[in-house]
Amino acid sequence: MAVIVDDVTFGYHQRPVLQNVSFEIDQGRLAILLGRNGSGKSTLIKIIAGLLSAVSGTIRVMGRELKVLRSAERAKTIGYLPQFHQPVFQYSVEDVVLTGRVAYIWNAPGHSDRQIAQRALQTVGIEHLRDRPYTELSGGERQLVMFARVLAQEPDIILLDEPVSHLDLANQIQLLTMLKRMTQAGCTVLAALHDPNIASRFGDQFIFLKNSRIASPPNREFPWDSDFLSSIYSVQLETIRSNGKPLIFPVLENTQLPPGPKGPPSIDLTPS
Amino acid sequence: MERHHSSKAWAISLCILPVLVVLVSIFIGPSAEASPRAVFVWLISMATPGSHSHTQGMVETILLDVRLPRILLALVVGAALTASGSSLQALMRNPLVSPDILGLSSGAAFGAALSMSLHWMPLQPAAFLFGLLATALSTLMAGGRRGFSMTSLILAGVITSGIFTALLTIVQIYSDPFKLQTIVHWTMGNLHNASWSKLRSAGLPVLAGAAALMFLRWRLNAISMGDDEMRAVGLNPTREKILVLIPATLIASAAVAVAGIIGMIGLVVPHMIRMLIGPDNRKVLPVSLAFGGAFLVLVDDFARAITSFEVPVGIFTTLISGPIFFYLLKKHDAGFREN
């Protein structure tokens, strides 16, 4: 097992964000985390990445307990791609990617580090951006640069928080295909995604979060049952099976959005 | 980005600049005896042994005991303030901070004044201690769970600076008139009573702090990406920040202890450098030391050459930095984005 999450609980000011969350991910698998905004996906990923520490429960990565890993060792094991990054200085793309090497070196990156950064840029397909100022890129391009930084870190496990949220459809599919290829090379990936259609095409394993808890689908082989998904996303969804893959779409007639975990207002979509 | 292609050439030429500036500055000064011609003759006679004449004793004294220590002190102080400013800006992800804006300079000035007036502690340790205290105060005041916001950090610096300026005034009130004049002149940012002993006093801490920052300079790139991005690549944000804050405070405090508050250099010169060579701290830091030093020597040359009476160099730097900063803000985005 590459990742073992055992009975993890977390909360801000007594408001529970995660309650008794447990799951395991095999090495070389692409696991996808699904759930509504505020269901605890980002928090869970940050806890596994070591950015937050759980109130209780244990996490093991590549056979070692996360808590005992020193931060440099952790960075060599786990790479984390944040949801947004707000840059301040106009570093070149290459300089941003090179910062991924900081767990390996103290002073300055050498020739081999530059080669690793170059390879990361090639893998992500943004070699042409190498000398461009990072601040002048689009949100999606920046996301790809930060992903190249994660690759330059050479981790065994990659955690991604909504990695495709700023990408167009072609780039989404390209990034997920790349992740898939990396799992075939032995890397373990956990990604939070919004779209179950995209998720079902790429994932090996699916973890659902609802109201800060793990929700288990009635059919583990085909977790896309429309009633189950409707309860996860709090909207009426319909699933059609085509070639063993689901086709999921919302049913908009006579739908009232029930209040979610953060209590958004109900919107009446019935035509008047 | 055209300007990043030529950044290496720029960086190298900016590092050669201080040597030229020092050479030129030796010829500048108000003394009639040590005119440029007399300095030239003296330099020639130094190069040809056995031709030392009696009249050159005066020139030699002026050059070796007045001009050279002053030029070298300006070089050290300018280098220290600029390098401190560059590292603080990267560390706090905030291109608007500098030793003076954070309150560091006021804290160090208070410590130094305390030492001059009451002799509790030697000058340099007192300046460093209170400089560190001021930096800690403003960063703790501004820092939340998610790091510092740009505005809260500047506000906290304004408050810290105000507190230590008020305390400095109290020290001035309780000082005897003779010491008071020294303290007031020194506070304004002054190089006119430069001496070899002042150079020695500032030289060692600046050398040590600059060496530490030079060693850490590439890490500043990773540090300036933000707290979560630091953790993601295996850095402990608190540890890394302290590691940079200590030498950055040390060199700025040492400069303040010998030359008073020479404002704006730590803010404006790093901007000029980033505009010319880009923000990569591997280059920005050495260029800060070289170009920052050369910049203050040049400003001090003006202070010496333009007027027959001494205008404190701190007043000059503030006067010329204002328009430069205005120009930078309007012309370019000065190497950063606000949002």
PDB file of N, CA and C in Angstrom, chain A residues 18 34 52 61 120 128 184 204 211 237 245:
ATOM      1  N   LEU A  18     -13.386  16.703   8.692  1.00  0.00           N
ATOM      2  CA  LEU A  18     -13.237  15.296   8.325  1.00  0.00           C
ATOM      3  C   LEU A  18     -13.547  14.456   9.560  1.00  0.00           C
ATOM      4  N   LEU A  34     -13.853  12.538  -4.900  1.00  0.00           N
ATOM      5  CA  LEU A  34     -15.014  13.265  -5.418  1.00  0.00           C
ATOM      6  C   LEU A  34     -15.906  13.718  -4.269  1.00  0.00           C
ATOM      7  N   LEU A  52      -1.226  20.194   6.801  1.00  0.00           N
ATOM      8  CA  LEU A  52      -2.042  20.320   8.008  1.00  0.00           C
ATOM      9  C   LEU A  52      -1.833  19.040   8.791  1.00  0.00           C
ATOM     10  N   VAL A  61       2.697   6.589   4.448  1.00  0.00           N
ATOM     11  CA  VAL A  61       3.013   6.736   3.027  1.00  0.00           C
ATOM     12  C   VAL A  61       4.247   5.908   2.714  1.00  0.00           C
ATOM     13  N   ALA A 120      11.005  17.674 -16.808  1.00  0.00           N
ATOM     14  CA  ALA A 120       9.665  17.905 -16.259  1.00  0.00           C
ATOM     15  C   ALA A 120       8.859  18.796 -17.200  1.00  0.00           C
ATOM     16  N   HIS A 128       8.211  25.150 -24.349  1.00  0.00           N
ATOM     17  CA  HIS A 128       8.282  26.454 -25.013  1.00  0.00           C
ATOM     18  C   HIS A 128       8.089  27.624 -24.051  1.00  0.00           C
ATOM     19  N   GLN A 184       1.416   4.136 -14.470  1.00  0.00           N
ATOM     20  CA  GLN A 184       1.944   2.918 -15.103  1.00  0.00           C
ATOM     21  C   GLN A 184       3.436   2.777 -14.849  1.00  0.00           C
ATOM     22  N   ASP A 204      -8.650   4.666 -11.317  1.00  0.00           N
ATOM     23  CA  ASP A 204      -8.633   3.242 -10.986  1.00  0.00           C
ATOM     24  C   ASP A 204      -9.465   2.997  -9.734  1.00  0.00           C
ATOM     25  N   ASN A 211     -20.369  15.429   3.455  1.00  0.00           N
ATOM     26  CA  ASN A 211     -20.493  15.968   4.803  1.00  0.00           C
ATOM     27  C   ASN A 211     -19.372  15.493   5.728  1.00  0.00           C
ATOM     28  N   LEU A 237     -29.256  13.490 -10.518  1.00  0.00           N
ATOM     29  CA  LEU A 237     -28.391  13.085 -11.626  1.00  0.00           C
ATOM     30  C   LEU A 237     -28.921  11.808 -12.244  1.00  0.00           C
ATOM     31  N   LYS A 245     -18.805   2.265 -19.328  1.00  0.00           N
ATOM     32  CA  LYS A 245     -18.495   3.554 -18.688  1.00  0.00           C
ATOM     33  C   LYS A 245     -19.790   4.315 -18.468  1.00  0.00           C
TER      34      LYS A 245
END
